[in-house]
Amino acid sequence: MNKLDSSLAPPFFSSPPIFHSQKMSCSISFLLLLHFVLLLMVLPITQSFVFPLDEGGDLIEKTCKKTPHYDLCVSTLQSNPQSSNTDVPGLAHIISDFLLAKATDTLDYIHGLLKQSPEAELQKALANCAELYIPVVKFSLPQAIDALTNGHFGFANYGISDAAKEADACEKGFSGSTKSLLTDRNKLVDNLSGVAVAIINLLKGS
C-alpha cells in the first residue's frame, strides 16, 4: 500500500522531453527573428553603397534642368568627383566654389594684363574691372559660401548675384574702340552665378 503505482503517477513526472523541445523551438524562432531584423537593417546601407553613382547622375540632370544654363551646370558638376555622392546642397557648394575659383582666375588674369602696360583706355577699363572683382573674390563670394553652409540661402544668393552684377559692369566698362579682353571670362562668371542662384533657390523652396 505504501508503494506508488506508476500508472497513477502525475503526468508531469514523465514529460521533461516535451518542455526541452519547446525551449529549443523558442530559441530557434528567436534567432531566426533576430537574423531577419538585422538583415532589414543592413540592406538599406548596402544598397546606398551599391547605387550612389546612378543616383548622383540622376540628381545632377534633374537639378541642372532647373537652371538657366543646363550644359554648363552638368559639365561643371560632372568635372568634380564629389558630385556623384552628394545632395542638392552639396551641388550648390560645388558650383559656388567653382564660381569663386573662376572669379579669382579672372582677377589674376586682369592683374597680368595690367602688368603689360597697355594703352591708356584699355588700362583704365582693366583697372576698373580689377576694382570690381577684388571685393567679389575677397568678400562677396566667400561670405556667400559661408552663408550657404549655414543655411542662410537668401544671403548666399545676394553675394552670388553680386558676382554676376560686377562681371557685367566690368564688361560694359569697355567702350568705343577699346575691345574687351575679358568677354568670355565675364560671361562664364555671369552664367555660373545664374546656375548657383537657381540651385540655391531650390533649397529655399524645399
Coordinates of C-alpha atoms in Angstrom, one line a residue:
M1 CA 0.0 0.0 0.0
N2 CA 3.0 2.4 0.6
K3 CA 4.3 1.9 -2.9
L4 CA 3.1 4.3 -5.6
D5 CA 1.6 2.7 -8.6
S6 CA 3.5 4.0 -11.6
S7 CA 0.3 4.1 -13.5
L8 CA -1.1 6.6 -11.0
A9 CA 1.9 9.0 -11.1
P10 CA 1.1 12.6 -12.2
P11 CA 1.6 13.2 -15.9
F12 CA 4.3 15.9 -15.5
F13 CA 6.7 13.4 -14.0
S14 CA 7.0 11.7 -17.3
S15 CA 7.2 14.8 -19.7
P16 CA 10.6 16.6 -19.4
P17 CA 11.5 16.0 -23.0
I18 CA 8.4 18.0 -24.1
F19 CA 9.5 21.1 -22.2
H20 CA 13.0 20.8 -23.5
S21 CA 11.8 20.6 -27.1
Q22 CA 9.6 23.7 -26.6
K23 CA 12.5 25.7 -25.2
M24 CA 14.7 24.7 -28.2
S25 CA 11.9 25.7 -30.6
C26 CA 11.5 29.1 -29.0
S27 CA 15.3 29.7 -29.1
I28 CA 15.4 28.8 -32.8
S29 CA 12.5 31.1 -33.5
F30 CA 14.1 34.0 -31.7
L31 CA 17.4 33.5 -33.5
L32 CA 15.6 33.5 -36.9
L33 CA 13.7 36.6 -36.0
L34 CA 16.9 38.4 -34.9
H35 CA 18.6 37.4 -38.1
F36 CA 15.7 38.8 -40.1
V37 CA 15.7 42.1 -38.3
L38 CA 19.4 42.5 -38.7
L39 CA 19.1 41.8 -42.4
L40 CA 16.5 44.5 -42.8
M41 CA 18.8 47.0 -41.0
V42 CA 21.8 46.2 -43.2
L43 CA 20.1 46.0 -46.5
P44 CA 19.4 49.8 -47.0
I45 CA 23.1 50.5 -46.0
T46 CA 24.3 48.0 -48.6
Q47 CA 22.1 49.5 -51.3
S48 CA 23.3 53.0 -50.5
F49 CA 26.8 51.9 -51.3
V50 CA 25.9 50.0 -54.4
F51 CA 23.9 52.7 -56.3
P52 CA 25.4 56.1 -55.4
L53 CA 26.7 56.9 -58.9
D54 CA 23.4 56.3 -60.7
E55 CA 21.5 58.3 -58.2
G56 CA 24.2 61.1 -58.3
G57 CA 23.9 61.2 -62.1
D58 CA 20.1 61.5 -62.0
L59 CA 20.3 64.2 -59.4
I60 CA 22.7 66.3 -61.4
E61 CA 20.5 66.1 -64.5
K62 CA 17.3 66.8 -62.6
T63 CA 18.9 69.7 -60.8
C64 CA 20.6 71.2 -63.8
K65 CA 17.3 71.1 -65.8
K66 CA 16.1 73.7 -63.3
T67 CA 18.9 76.2 -64.1
P68 CA 19.3 78.7 -66.9
H69 CA 22.4 77.0 -68.3
Y70 CA 22.0 73.2 -68.4
D71 CA 25.1 72.2 -70.3
L72 CA 27.4 74.4 -68.1
C73 CA 25.8 73.1 -65.0
V74 CA 26.2 69.4 -66.0
S75 CA 29.8 69.8 -67.2
T76 CA 30.8 71.7 -64.1
L77 CA 29.3 69.3 -61.7
Q78 CA 30.5 66.2 -63.5
S79 CA 34.0 67.5 -63.5
N80 CA 34.0 67.2 -59.7
P81 CA 34.1 63.6 -58.5
Q82 CA 32.3 64.6 -55.3
S83 CA 29.2 65.5 -57.2
S84 CA 28.2 61.8 -57.7
N85 CA 28.0 61.2 -53.9
T86 CA 26.3 64.4 -52.7
D87 CA 22.8 66.0 -52.3
V88 CA 21.4 69.3 -53.7
P89 CA 23.1 71.5 -51.0
G90 CA 26.4 69.7 -52.0
L91 CA 25.8 70.5 -55.7
A92 CA 25.2 74.2 -54.7
H93 CA 28.5 74.2 -52.9
I94 CA 30.4 72.7 -55.8
I95 CA 29.0 75.3 -58.2
S96 CA 29.7 78.1 -55.8
D97 CA 33.3 77.0 -55.1
F98 CA 33.9 76.7 -58.9
L99 CA 32.4 80.2 -59.4
L100 CA 34.9 81.6 -56.8
A101 CA 37.8 79.8 -58.5
K102 CA 36.8 81.3 -61.9
A103 CA 36.3 84.8 -60.5
T104 CA 39.8 84.5 -58.8
D105 CA 41.3 83.3 -62.0
T106 CA 39.8 86.3 -63.9
L107 CA 41.1 88.8 -61.3
D108 CA 44.6 87.2 -61.7
Y109 CA 44.3 87.5 -65.4
I110 CA 43.4 91.2 -65.2
H111 CA 46.4 91.9 -63.0
G112 CA 48.6 90.1 -65.5
L113 CA 47.2 92.3 -68.3
L114 CA 47.8 95.4 -66.3
K115 CA 51.5 94.5 -65.8
Q116 CA 51.9 94.6 -69.6
S117 CA 51.3 98.4 -69.5
P118 CA 48.5 98.6 -72.1
E119 CA 47.4 101.8 -73.8
A120 CA 45.6 104.3 -71.6
E121 CA 42.0 103.5 -72.4
L122 CA 42.5 99.7 -72.1
Q123 CA 44.4 100.2 -68.9
K124 CA 41.5 102.3 -67.5
A125 CA 39.0 99.6 -68.3
L126 CA 41.1 96.8 -66.9
A127 CA 41.8 98.8 -63.7
N128 CA 38.0 99.3 -63.3
C129 CA 37.5 95.6 -63.7
A130 CA 40.1 94.9 -61.0
E131 CA 38.3 97.2 -58.6
L132 CA 35.0 95.4 -59.4
Y133 CA 36.4 91.9 -59.0
I134 CA 38.5 92.4 -55.8
P135 CA 35.5 92.7 -53.4
V136 CA 33.8 89.8 -55.2
V137 CA 36.8 87.5 -54.7
K138 CA 37.8 88.7 -51.2
F139 CA 34.4 89.3 -49.7
S140 CA 31.1 88.7 -51.6
L141 CA 31.7 85.1 -52.7
P142 CA 33.5 83.7 -49.6
Q143 CA 30.7 85.2 -47.4
A144 CA 28.1 83.8 -49.7
I145 CA 29.6 80.3 -49.5
D146 CA 29.7 80.6 -45.7
A147 CA 26.1 81.6 -45.7
L148 CA 25.2 78.6 -47.9
T149 CA 27.0 76.3 -45.4
N150 CA 24.9 77.8 -42.5
G151 CA 21.6 77.6 -44.4
H152 CA 21.2 81.3 -45.0
F153 CA 20.2 80.9 -48.6
G154 CA 18.9 84.4 -49.1
F155 CA 22.2 86.0 -48.1
A156 CA 24.1 83.4 -50.2
N157 CA 22.1 84.3 -53.3
Y158 CA 22.7 88.0 -52.7
G159 CA 26.5 87.5 -52.6
I160 CA 26.5 85.3 -55.7
S161 CA 24.3 87.6 -57.6
D162 CA 26.7 90.4 -56.8
A163 CA 29.4 88.4 -58.7
A164 CA 27.2 88.4 -61.9
K165 CA 26.5 92.1 -61.4
E166 CA 30.1 93.1 -61.2
A167 CA 31.1 90.9 -64.1
D168 CA 28.5 92.7 -66.2
A169 CA 29.7 96.1 -65.1
C170 CA 33.3 95.1 -66.0
E171 CA 32.2 94.1 -69.5
K172 CA 30.3 97.4 -70.0
G173 CA 33.4 99.3 -69.0
F174 CA 35.0 98.6 -72.4
S175 CA 33.6 101.1 -74.9
G176 CA 34.2 102.6 -78.2
S177 CA 37.4 101.3 -79.9
T178 CA 38.5 99.6 -76.7
K179 CA 37.7 95.9 -77.2
S180 CA 37.1 93.8 -74.1
L181 CA 39.7 91.2 -73.4
L182 CA 37.5 89.6 -70.7
T183 CA 34.3 88.8 -72.6
D184 CA 34.5 85.0 -72.2
R185 CA 35.6 85.2 -68.6
N186 CA 32.9 87.7 -67.6
K187 CA 30.3 85.6 -69.4
L188 CA 31.4 82.5 -67.5
V189 CA 31.2 84.2 -64.2
D190 CA 27.8 85.6 -65.0
N191 CA 26.5 82.2 -66.2
L192 CA 27.9 80.3 -63.2
S193 CA 26.3 82.8 -60.9
G194 CA 22.9 82.1 -62.6
V195 CA 23.4 78.4 -62.1
A196 CA 24.3 78.7 -58.5
V197 CA 21.4 81.1 -57.7
A198 CA 19.0 78.7 -59.4
I199 CA 20.2 75.7 -57.4
I200 CA 20.1 77.7 -54.1
N201 CA 16.5 78.8 -54.9
L202 CA 15.6 75.0 -55.0
L203 CA 16.9 74.9 -51.4
K204 CA 14.9 77.9 -50.4
G205 CA 11.7 76.2 -51.7
S206 CA 12.4 72.9 -50.0

